[in-house]
XYZ file of N, CA, C and O in Angstrom:
696
model
N 17.612 175.015 139.395
C 18.891 174.125 138.166
C 18.732 172.959 139.412
O 18.656 172.796 140.131
N 18.591 171.904 138.376
C 18.975 170.637 138.894
C 19.329 169.497 137.648
O 19.563 170.030 136.739
N 19.907 168.481 138.045
C 19.892 167.605 137.082
C 19.645 166.460 137.663
O 19.193 166.236 139.035
N 20.092 165.254 137.115
C 19.803 163.610 137.357
C 21.017 163.482 138.309
O 21.933 163.949 138.729
N 20.583 162.138 138.772
C 21.583 161.536 140.082
C 22.244 160.314 139.348
O 21.735 159.451 138.593
N 23.264 159.964 139.661
C 23.950 158.657 139.787
C 23.801 157.708 140.878
O 24.247 158.270 141.905
N 23.417 156.468 140.616
C 23.290 155.717 141.341
C 24.954 155.016 141.951
O 25.382 154.560 141.282
N 25.214 155.053 143.379
C 26.295 154.598 143.936
C 26.324 153.474 144.604
O 27.467 152.754 144.658
N 24.885 152.474 144.325
C 24.735 151.330 145.434
C 24.395 150.419 144.399
O 23.350 149.555 144.481
N 24.889 149.731 143.485
C 24.291 148.896 142.403
C 24.033 147.447 143.007
O 23.170 146.833 142.517
N 24.982 147.324 143.910
C 24.615 145.842 144.691
C 23.433 146.033 145.883
O 23.298 144.685 146.081
N 23.184 147.064 146.208
C 21.757 147.110 147.072
C 20.672 146.951 145.991
O 20.218 148.095 145.639
N 19.973 145.886 146.316
C 18.609 145.775 145.320
C 17.576 146.800 145.565
O 17.009 147.452 144.440
N 17.351 146.976 146.792
C 16.344 147.986 147.311
C 16.466 149.345 146.776
O 16.156 150.321 146.341
N 17.549 149.906 147.349
C 18.246 151.206 146.711
C 18.575 151.193 145.215
O 17.841 152.289 144.709
N 18.908 150.146 144.367
C 18.576 150.009 143.171
C 17.189 150.032 142.395
O 17.225 151.200 141.529
N 16.246 149.739 143.390
C 14.776 149.753 142.750
C 14.327 150.985 142.850
O 13.637 151.852 142.233
N 14.543 151.652 144.133
C 14.439 153.025 144.403
C 15.292 154.154 143.519
O 13.977 154.994 142.999
N 16.437 153.872 142.987
C 16.814 154.634 142.251
C 16.293 154.423 140.702
O 15.945 155.577 140.151
N 15.812 153.272 140.283
C 15.491 153.617 139.189
C 13.708 154.170 138.998
O 13.632 154.779 137.801
N 12.976 153.627 140.058
C 11.921 154.576 140.190
C 12.172 156.308 139.927
O 11.597 156.955 139.197
N 13.099 156.720 140.862
C 13.396 158.121 140.678
C 13.902 158.510 139.027
O 13.478 159.671 138.534
N 14.767 157.613 138.779
C 15.084 157.714 137.215
C 14.181 157.978 136.068
O 14.139 158.517 135.078
N 13.345 156.887 136.430
C 12.031 156.498 135.586
C 11.216 158.014 135.788
O 10.797 158.713 134.861
N 10.770 158.776 137.189
C 10.147 159.799 136.875
C 10.506 160.773 136.431
O 10.101 161.687 136.008
N 11.824 161.180 136.759
C 13.052 162.233 135.987
C 12.946 162.331 134.599
O 12.553 163.355 134.175
N 12.808 161.090 133.937
C 12.875 161.318 132.395
C 11.330 161.186 131.997
O 10.941 162.046 130.939
N 10.423 160.933 132.757
C 8.973 161.256 132.507
C 8.561 162.359 132.607
O 7.767 162.851 131.864
N 8.630 163.281 133.661
C 8.235 164.416 133.853
C 9.353 165.629 133.214
O 8.945 166.901 132.908
N 10.800 165.274 132.868
C 11.749 165.979 131.928
C 12.045 165.850 130.557
O 12.945 165.917 130.349
N 10.829 164.972 129.903
C 11.315 165.164 128.315
C 11.452 165.915 127.638
O 12.321 166.374 126.973
N 10.582 167.133 127.687
C 10.761 168.357 126.927
C 11.312 169.356 127.351
O 12.186 170.249 126.886
N 10.927 169.601 128.739
C 11.866 170.464 129.455
C 11.428 170.383 130.903
O 10.537 169.657 131.480
N 12.652 170.682 131.559
C 12.397 170.059 133.137
C 11.219 170.812 133.698
O 10.950 172.331 133.878
N 10.827 169.999 134.589
C 9.497 170.401 135.493
C 9.418 169.884 136.794
O 8.945 170.361 137.939
N 10.635 168.856 136.948
C 10.964 168.203 138.381
C 12.291 167.698 138.693
O 12.763 167.073 137.696
N 12.805 168.219 140.088
C 13.783 167.844 140.166
C 13.776 167.432 141.700
O 12.961 167.683 142.429
N 14.653 166.209 141.863
C 14.620 165.814 143.646
C 15.584 166.720 144.380
O 16.418 167.353 143.746
N 15.200 166.839 145.684
C 16.197 167.567 146.353
C 17.623 167.439 146.560
O 18.081 168.270 146.690
N 18.120 166.020 146.126
C 19.455 165.590 146.137
C 20.080 166.402 145.064
O 21.295 165.951 145.432
N 19.344 167.108 143.988
C 20.304 167.591 142.983
C 19.368 168.671 142.744
O 19.056 169.054 141.336
N 19.067 169.814 143.463
C 18.469 170.649 143.308
C 19.164 171.862 143.963
O 19.438 172.088 145.044
N 19.600 173.059 143.100
C 19.959 174.161 143.444
C 18.941 175.324 143.480
O 18.588 175.791 142.355
N 18.791 176.270 144.222
C 18.008 177.125 144.489
C 18.674 178.454 145.350
O 18.843 178.441 146.475
N 18.575 179.658 144.438
C 18.976 180.841 145.146
C 17.688 180.872 146.617
O 16.855 180.907 146.316
N 18.897 181.330 147.932
C 18.076 181.227 148.876
C 17.018 182.346 148.847
O 15.523 181.978 149.546
N 17.065 183.559 148.421
C 16.088 184.607 148.254
C 14.682 184.117 147.757
O 13.628 184.317 148.154
N 15.274 183.688 146.542
C 14.025 183.089 145.622
C 13.449 182.053 146.121
O 12.342 181.926 145.870
N 14.073 181.035 146.865
C 13.077 180.232 147.511
C 12.355 180.649 148.781
O 11.620 180.204 148.785
N 13.011 181.424 149.540
C 11.987 182.220 150.639
C 10.758 182.745 149.833
O 9.894 182.805 150.448
N 11.183 183.682 148.868
C 9.880 184.263 147.962
C 8.954 183.413 147.428
O 7.822 183.542 147.557
N 9.271 182.114 147.127
C 8.275 181.506 146.546
C 7.620 180.782 147.575
O 6.529 179.689 147.085
N 8.052 180.973 148.920
C 7.329 180.023 150.013
C 7.847 178.720 150.378
O 7.797 178.271 151.280
N 9.007 178.332 149.758
C 10.092 177.305 150.366
C 9.340 176.102 150.181
O 8.116 175.543 149.409
N 9.790 175.129 150.893
C 9.009 173.970 150.985
C 7.761 173.653 152.132
O 7.740 174.488 153.371
N 7.014 173.177 151.547
C 5.519 173.173 152.119
C 5.448 172.156 153.101
O 5.337 171.103 152.809
N 5.567 172.605 154.630
C 5.794 171.602 155.598
C 4.592 170.864 155.898
O 4.522 169.208 156.313
N 3.471 171.026 155.449
C 1.978 169.951 155.394
C 1.960 169.122 154.292
O 1.506 168.115 155.090
N 2.959 169.058 153.353
C 2.986 167.806 152.883
C 4.291 166.767 152.930
O 3.812 165.281 152.949
N 5.085 167.312 153.986
C 5.763 166.520 154.621
C 7.183 166.302 153.315
O 7.162 166.569 152.642
N 8.155 165.115 153.958
C 9.414 164.834 153.264
C 9.359 164.218 152.228
O 10.246 163.749 151.553
N 8.114 163.820 151.601
C 7.823 162.855 150.477
C 7.338 163.404 149.488
O 7.020 162.380 148.544
N 7.076 164.576 149.474
C 6.272 164.963 148.217
C 6.437 166.686 147.981
O 5.786 167.197 147.288
N 7.509 166.997 149.194
C 7.559 168.281 148.979
C 8.262 169.032 147.569
O 8.164 169.990 147.332
N 9.285 168.190 147.015
C 9.954 168.490 145.753
C 8.871 168.814 144.770
O 9.223 169.590 144.208
N 8.099 167.730 144.464
C 7.086 167.879 143.368
C 5.988 169.024 143.544
O 6.029 169.973 142.488
N 5.943 169.266 144.970
C 5.149 170.361 145.106
C 5.662 171.619 145.100
O 5.105 172.743 144.272
N 7.000 171.976 145.557
C 7.796 173.123 144.809
C 7.962 173.213 143.344
O 7.538 174.413 143.296
N 8.276 172.318 142.972
C 8.250 172.781 141.504
C 7.368 172.997 140.619
O 7.285 173.777 139.983
N 6.214 172.202 141.268
C 4.939 172.654 140.616
C 4.616 174.046 140.630
O 3.887 175.098 139.828
N 4.713 174.267 142.261
C 4.299 175.857 142.570
C 5.390 176.737 141.979
O 4.706 177.573 141.374
N 6.490 176.521 141.842
C 7.655 177.399 141.182
C 7.252 177.718 139.998
O 7.214 178.844 139.300
N 6.813 176.841 139.152
C 6.518 176.845 137.617
C 5.282 177.705 137.673
O 4.976 178.560 136.761
N 4.479 177.415 138.279
C 2.975 178.301 138.459
C 3.098 179.784 138.906
O 2.496 180.442 138.457
N 4.071 180.279 139.287
C 4.565 181.401 139.599
C 5.288 182.368 138.508
O 5.934 183.121 138.865
N 5.639 181.305 137.304
C 6.139 181.827 136.372
C 7.697 181.751 136.538
O 8.594 182.561 135.844
N 8.269 181.079 137.236
C 9.447 180.909 137.685
C 10.284 179.929 136.744
O 9.850 178.989 136.506
N 11.375 179.787 136.306
C 12.103 179.326 135.047
C 12.654 178.088 136.105
O 13.301 178.086 137.360
N 12.690 176.834 135.512
C 13.646 175.692 135.981
C 14.242 175.456 135.203
O 14.029 175.109 133.521
N 15.776 175.318 135.164
C 16.600 174.441 134.199
C 17.566 173.640 134.529
O 17.593 173.374 135.551
N 18.078 172.595 133.219
C 18.971 172.131 133.892
C 20.303 172.854 134.003
O 20.593 173.223 133.288
N 20.858 171.717 135.028
C 22.334 172.022 135.122
C 23.193 170.941 134.817
O 23.367 170.016 135.497
N 23.604 170.944 133.451
C 24.189 169.063 132.662
C 25.446 168.981 133.611
O 25.825 167.549 133.849
N 26.136 169.811 134.174
C 27.506 169.629 134.768
C 27.402 169.184 136.348
O 28.073 168.730 136.864
N 25.842 169.461 136.781
C 25.743 169.159 138.090
C 25.373 167.697 138.147
O 23.731 167.506 138.420
N 26.165 166.961 138.442
C 25.806 165.504 138.742
C 26.525 164.867 140.065
O 27.414 165.103 140.695
N 25.160 164.279 140.781
C 25.433 163.974 142.202
C 25.491 162.583 142.284
O 24.501 161.622 141.910
N 26.249 161.918 142.929
C 26.379 160.709 142.979
C 25.880 160.192 144.463
O 26.029 160.889 145.583
N 24.676 159.423 144.681
C 23.557 159.514 145.740
C 23.799 157.641 146.100
O 23.733 156.621 145.481
N 24.148 157.694 147.531
C 24.395 156.747 148.051
C 23.497 156.593 149.186
O 23.796 157.149 150.055
N 22.291 155.723 149.037
C 21.273 155.837 150.554
C 21.059 154.505 150.565
O 19.875 153.597 149.528
N 21.780 153.664 151.470
C 21.457 152.150 151.339
C 19.926 151.971 152.097
O 19.417 152.697 152.952
N 19.449 150.760 151.540
C 17.901 150.659 152.224
C 17.758 149.107 152.517
O 18.029 148.107 151.479
N 17.642 148.688 153.512
C 16.660 147.183 153.283
C 15.462 147.174 152.800
O 14.969 147.724 152.376
N 15.069 145.839 153.072
C 13.554 145.582 152.173
C 12.535 146.360 153.104
O 11.762 147.114 152.228
N 12.681 146.365 154.065
C 11.472 147.072 155.077
C 11.611 148.553 155.040
O 10.584 148.999 154.859
N 12.691 149.035 154.891
C 12.867 150.286 154.622
C 12.611 150.685 153.377
O 11.907 151.785 153.115
N 12.889 150.234 152.764
C 12.047 150.305 150.943
C 10.849 150.583 150.990
O 10.087 151.309 150.533
N 10.207 149.386 151.633
C 8.902 149.656 151.582
C 8.201 150.372 152.468
O 7.248 151.042 151.864
N 8.944 151.033 153.340
C 8.408 152.130 154.448
C 8.574 153.491 153.502
O 7.774 154.278 153.609
N 9.467 153.747 152.672
C 9.982 154.673 151.926
C 8.711 154.994 151.089
O 8.209 155.893 150.594
N 8.637 153.767 150.424
C 7.600 153.535 149.090
C 6.162 154.062 149.526
O 5.453 154.877 149.102
N 5.805 153.535 150.762
C 4.543 154.089 151.546
C 4.407 155.579 151.588
O 3.605 156.186 151.581
N 5.677 156.123 152.062
C 5.564 157.279 152.745
C 5.729 158.266 151.358
O 4.799 159.454 151.404
N 6.188 157.541 150.297
C 6.192 158.446 149.231
C 4.373 158.263 148.914
O 3.866 159.767 148.038
N 3.743 157.458 149.090
C 2.550 157.461 148.957
C 1.568 158.377 149.531
O 0.811 159.217 149.099
N 1.966 158.479 150.690
C 1.364 159.679 151.697
C 1.762 161.029 151.247
O 0.649 161.823 151.180
N 3.047 160.982 150.693
C 3.076 162.442 150.158
C 2.754 162.753 149.023
O 2.139 163.958 148.548
N 2.353 161.764 148.137
C 1.533 161.945 146.998
C 0.022 162.290 147.229
O -0.601 163.142 146.602
N -0.538 161.574 148.232
C -1.917 162.041 148.173
C -2.009 163.671 148.850
O -2.715 164.142 148.178
N -1.184 164.097 149.558
C -1.277 164.900 150.217
C -0.637 166.341 149.023
O -1.421 167.537 148.741
N 0.156 165.976 148.212
C 0.599 167.048 146.916
C -0.922 167.009 146.044
O -0.911 168.298 145.743
N -1.298 165.408 145.686
C -2.712 165.789 145.190
C -3.595 166.687 145.525
O -4.342 167.165 144.803
N -3.845 166.572 146.583
C -4.897 167.210 147.585
C -4.715 168.965 147.297
O -5.502 169.407 147.245
N -3.519 168.996 147.679
C -2.768 170.506 147.275
C -3.170 170.916 145.906
O -3.906 172.113 145.725
N -3.023 170.095 144.506
C -3.254 170.405 143.469
C -4.688 170.548 143.421
O -5.150 171.407 142.395
N -5.217 169.742 143.941
C -6.725 169.745 143.605
C -7.259 170.760 144.336
O -8.225 171.489 143.397
N -6.890 171.504 145.182
C -7.136 172.360 146.054
C -6.959 173.811 144.928
O -7.619 174.807 144.684
N -5.640 173.940 144.507
C -5.216 174.980 143.466
C -5.800 174.739 141.930
O -5.932 176.090 141.001
N -5.932 173.494 141.463
C -6.069 173.814 139.920
C -7.617 172.976 139.544
O -7.777 172.175 138.776
N -8.273 172.506 140.650
C -9.903 172.058 140.465
C -9.616 170.453 139.870
O -10.199 170.539 138.697
N -8.788 169.800 140.689
C -8.538 168.364 140.225
C -7.798 167.794 139.644
O -6.923 168.365 139.098
N -7.165 167.045 140.113
C -5.504 166.303 139.840
C -6.015 164.665 139.820
O -6.552 164.049 140.885
N -5.501 163.736 138.621
C -5.835 162.931 138.746
C -4.525 161.823 138.900
O -3.429 162.650 138.694
N -4.400 160.785 139.290
C -3.171 159.924 139.594
C -2.453 159.956 137.607
O -3.230 160.288 136.864
N -1.452 159.413 137.855
C -0.725 159.459 136.484
C -1.535 158.368 135.859
O -2.145 157.236 136.318
N -1.644 158.284 134.530
C -2.453 157.231 133.727
C -1.247 155.782 133.764
O -0.644 155.821 134.029
N -2.577 154.718 133.713
C -1.808 153.570 133.790
C -0.380 153.301 132.984
O 0.280 152.744 133.885
N -0.642 153.895 131.721
C 1.012 153.809 131.121
C 2.136 154.148 131.923
O 2.899 153.486 131.708
N 1.753 155.243 132.771
C 2.916 155.554 133.474
C 3.309 154.327 134.364
O 4.607 154.020 134.793
N 2.503 153.440 135.055
C 2.977 152.630 135.921
C 3.579 151.270 135.208
O 4.200 150.748 135.632
N 2.977 151.353 134.090
C 3.518 150.199 133.047
C 4.947 150.683 132.986
O 5.773 149.403 133.039
N 5.175 151.618 132.584
C 6.451 152.275 132.253
C 7.420 152.121 133.626
O 8.677 151.565 133.522
N 6.750 152.217 134.752
C 7.974 151.980 135.855
C 8.230 150.621 136.002
O 9.573 150.460 136.094
N 7.074 149.594 135.780
C 7.700 148.065 136.119
C 8.238 147.933 134.751
O 9.349 146.856 135.123
N 8.507 148.258 133.683
C 9.277 147.979 132.502
C 10.773 148.847 132.604
O 11.779 148.374 131.782
N 10.877 149.842 133.306
C 11.944 150.422 133.526
C 13.448 149.652 133.542
O 14.216 149.989 133.042
N 13.115 149.072 134.335
C 14.655 147.893 134.880
C 14.942 147.336 133.498
O 16.013 146.934 133.452
N 13.755 146.976 132.535
C 14.343 146.158 131.413
C 15.030 146.818 130.421
O 15.994 146.834 129.615
N 14.860 148.399 130.645
C 15.595 149.170 129.912
C 17.123 149.858 130.304
O 17.755 150.057 129.480
N 17.131 149.613 131.898
C 18.158 149.913 132.281
C 19.196 148.956 133.015
O 20.461 149.471 132.997
N 18.701 147.901 132.757
C 19.474 147.279 133.770
C 19.967 145.763 132.597
O 19.432 145.486 131.646
N 20.847 145.045 132.840
C 21.582 143.657 132.165
C 21.140 142.576 132.731
O 21.114 142.325 133.896
N 20.507 141.679 131.626
C 20.443 140.298 132.234
C 18.977 140.097 133.108
O 18.096 140.873 132.992
N 19.391 139.177 133.836
C 18.113 138.702 134.724
C 17.876 139.831 135.966
O 16.908 139.231 136.694
N 18.660 140.608 136.272
C 18.977 141.780 136.992
C 17.486 142.510 136.762
O 16.784 143.055 138.075
N 17.004 142.587 135.909
C 15.589 143.275 135.730
C 14.530 142.473 136.217
O 13.635 143.423 136.969
N 14.208 141.007 136.123
C 13.180 140.728 136.999
C 12.998 141.019 138.247
O 11.781 141.410 138.883
N 13.778 140.630 139.002
C 13.679 140.959 140.700
C 13.424 142.546 141.018
O 12.991 142.974 141.715
N 14.007 143.358 140.104
C 13.967 144.810 140.523
C 12.604 144.948 139.926
O 11.832 146.066 140.602
N 12.081 144.515 138.867
C 11.079 144.931 138.564
C 9.614 144.522 139.731
O 8.605 145.068 140.073
N 10.189 143.512 140.207
C 9.086 143.192 141.575
C 9.130 143.892 142.679
O 7.821 143.887 143.349
N 10.405 144.559 142.764
C 10.600 145.368 143.880
C 9.796 146.612 143.504
O 9.285 147.257 144.751
N 9.987 147.020 142.352
C 9.335 148.102 142.145
C 7.840 148.136 142.304
O 6.980 148.826 142.894
N 7.023 146.768 141.747
C 5.930 146.359 142.047
C 5.888 146.645 143.361
O 4.567 147.056 143.951
N 6.286 145.877 144.280
C 5.988 145.637 145.540
C 5.754 146.925 146.292
O 5.041 147.611 147.107
N 6.870 148.191 145.727
C 6.986 149.279 145.994
C 5.633 150.275 145.945
O 5.178 151.378 146.533
N 5.192 149.923 144.689
C 4.015 150.678 143.671
C 2.890 150.173 145.170
O 2.100 151.226 145.172
N 2.812 149.149 145.395
C 1.745 148.577 146.127
C 1.676 149.358 147.307
O 0.604 149.872 147.727
N 3.094 149.493 147.753
C 2.916 150.124 149.244
C 2.678 151.745 149.018
O 1.955 152.188 149.786
N 3.446 152.199 148.132
C 2.771 153.389 147.494
C 1.399 153.855 147.240
O 0.698 154.812 148.178
N 0.812 153.028 146.800
C -0.648 153.283 146.324
C -1.662 153.162 147.880
O -2.540 153.841 148.319
N -0.951 152.043 149.004
C -1.516 151.900 150.181
C -1.219 153.306 151.095
O -2.470 153.743 151.790
N -0.221 153.960 150.757
C -0.136 155.312 151.541
C -1.326 156.347 150.821
O -1.630 157.268 151.467
N -1.140 156.458 149.588
C -2.159 157.321 148.616
C -3.528 157.127 149.398
O -4.293 157.962 150.126
N -4.004 155.869 149.544
C -5.524 155.468 149.784
C -5.669 155.746 151.446
O -6.494 156.392 151.924
N -4.613 155.131 152.283
C -4.946 155.499 153.784
C -4.709 156.992 154.015
O -5.518 157.497 154.713
N -3.912 157.729 153.493
C -3.634 159.240 153.532
C -4.807 159.840 153.115
O -5.542 160.727 153.494
N -5.478 159.642 152.198
C -6.622 160.159 151.440
C -7.960 159.819 152.059
O -8.888 160.779 152.361
N -7.890 158.573 153.099
C -9.194 158.493 153.654
C -8.945 159.151 154.998
O -10.070 159.723 155.754
N -7.801 159.567 155.349
C -7.517 160.022 156.822
C -8.219 161.521 156.469
O -8.524 162.208 157.247
N -7.899 161.808 155.219
C -8.611 163.481 155.137
C -9.775 163.534 154.904
O -10.660 164.375 155.172
N -10.442 162.121 154.727
C -12.215 162.320 154.751
C -12.747 162.196 156.251
O -13.747 162.704 156.261
N -12.094 161.586 156.768
C -12.733 161.549 158.206
C -12.606 162.677 159.359
O -12.232 163.672 159.178
């Protein structure tokens, strides 16, 4: 079970951009039924977690949640919302820390995609509309001119993410 998170640092621009990305992904992947929760608001019975194989250490700490949720569902295990389980999340970020985190998300994404390609005979990145939605999300969630720099931060983060995907994908080829 899981639910969304509440952002606790609205004055921290980089933490807010990261939260907007997670918020966008949460809504994009959980439109009709839950398929993805981040580990900061995910509860799993310990025995079921072990039976499912736990987190995959080969993916690393920035893609393990997506892989676990996908594997959990592929094993026929249910994922459910716990509407009362609201977590307030405070994770301050510097600009360089934010860019490093986004790069690491890209590395985790490449590893996750590699695992899915192996398991499901091919996996593509999200469609272009997904990334347009990421950049537009601050204009739906923020007030006034704050949306412009937050969208720019998300763009910078997506560039770092793409670099992480590209470099990790090439590392696997050599």
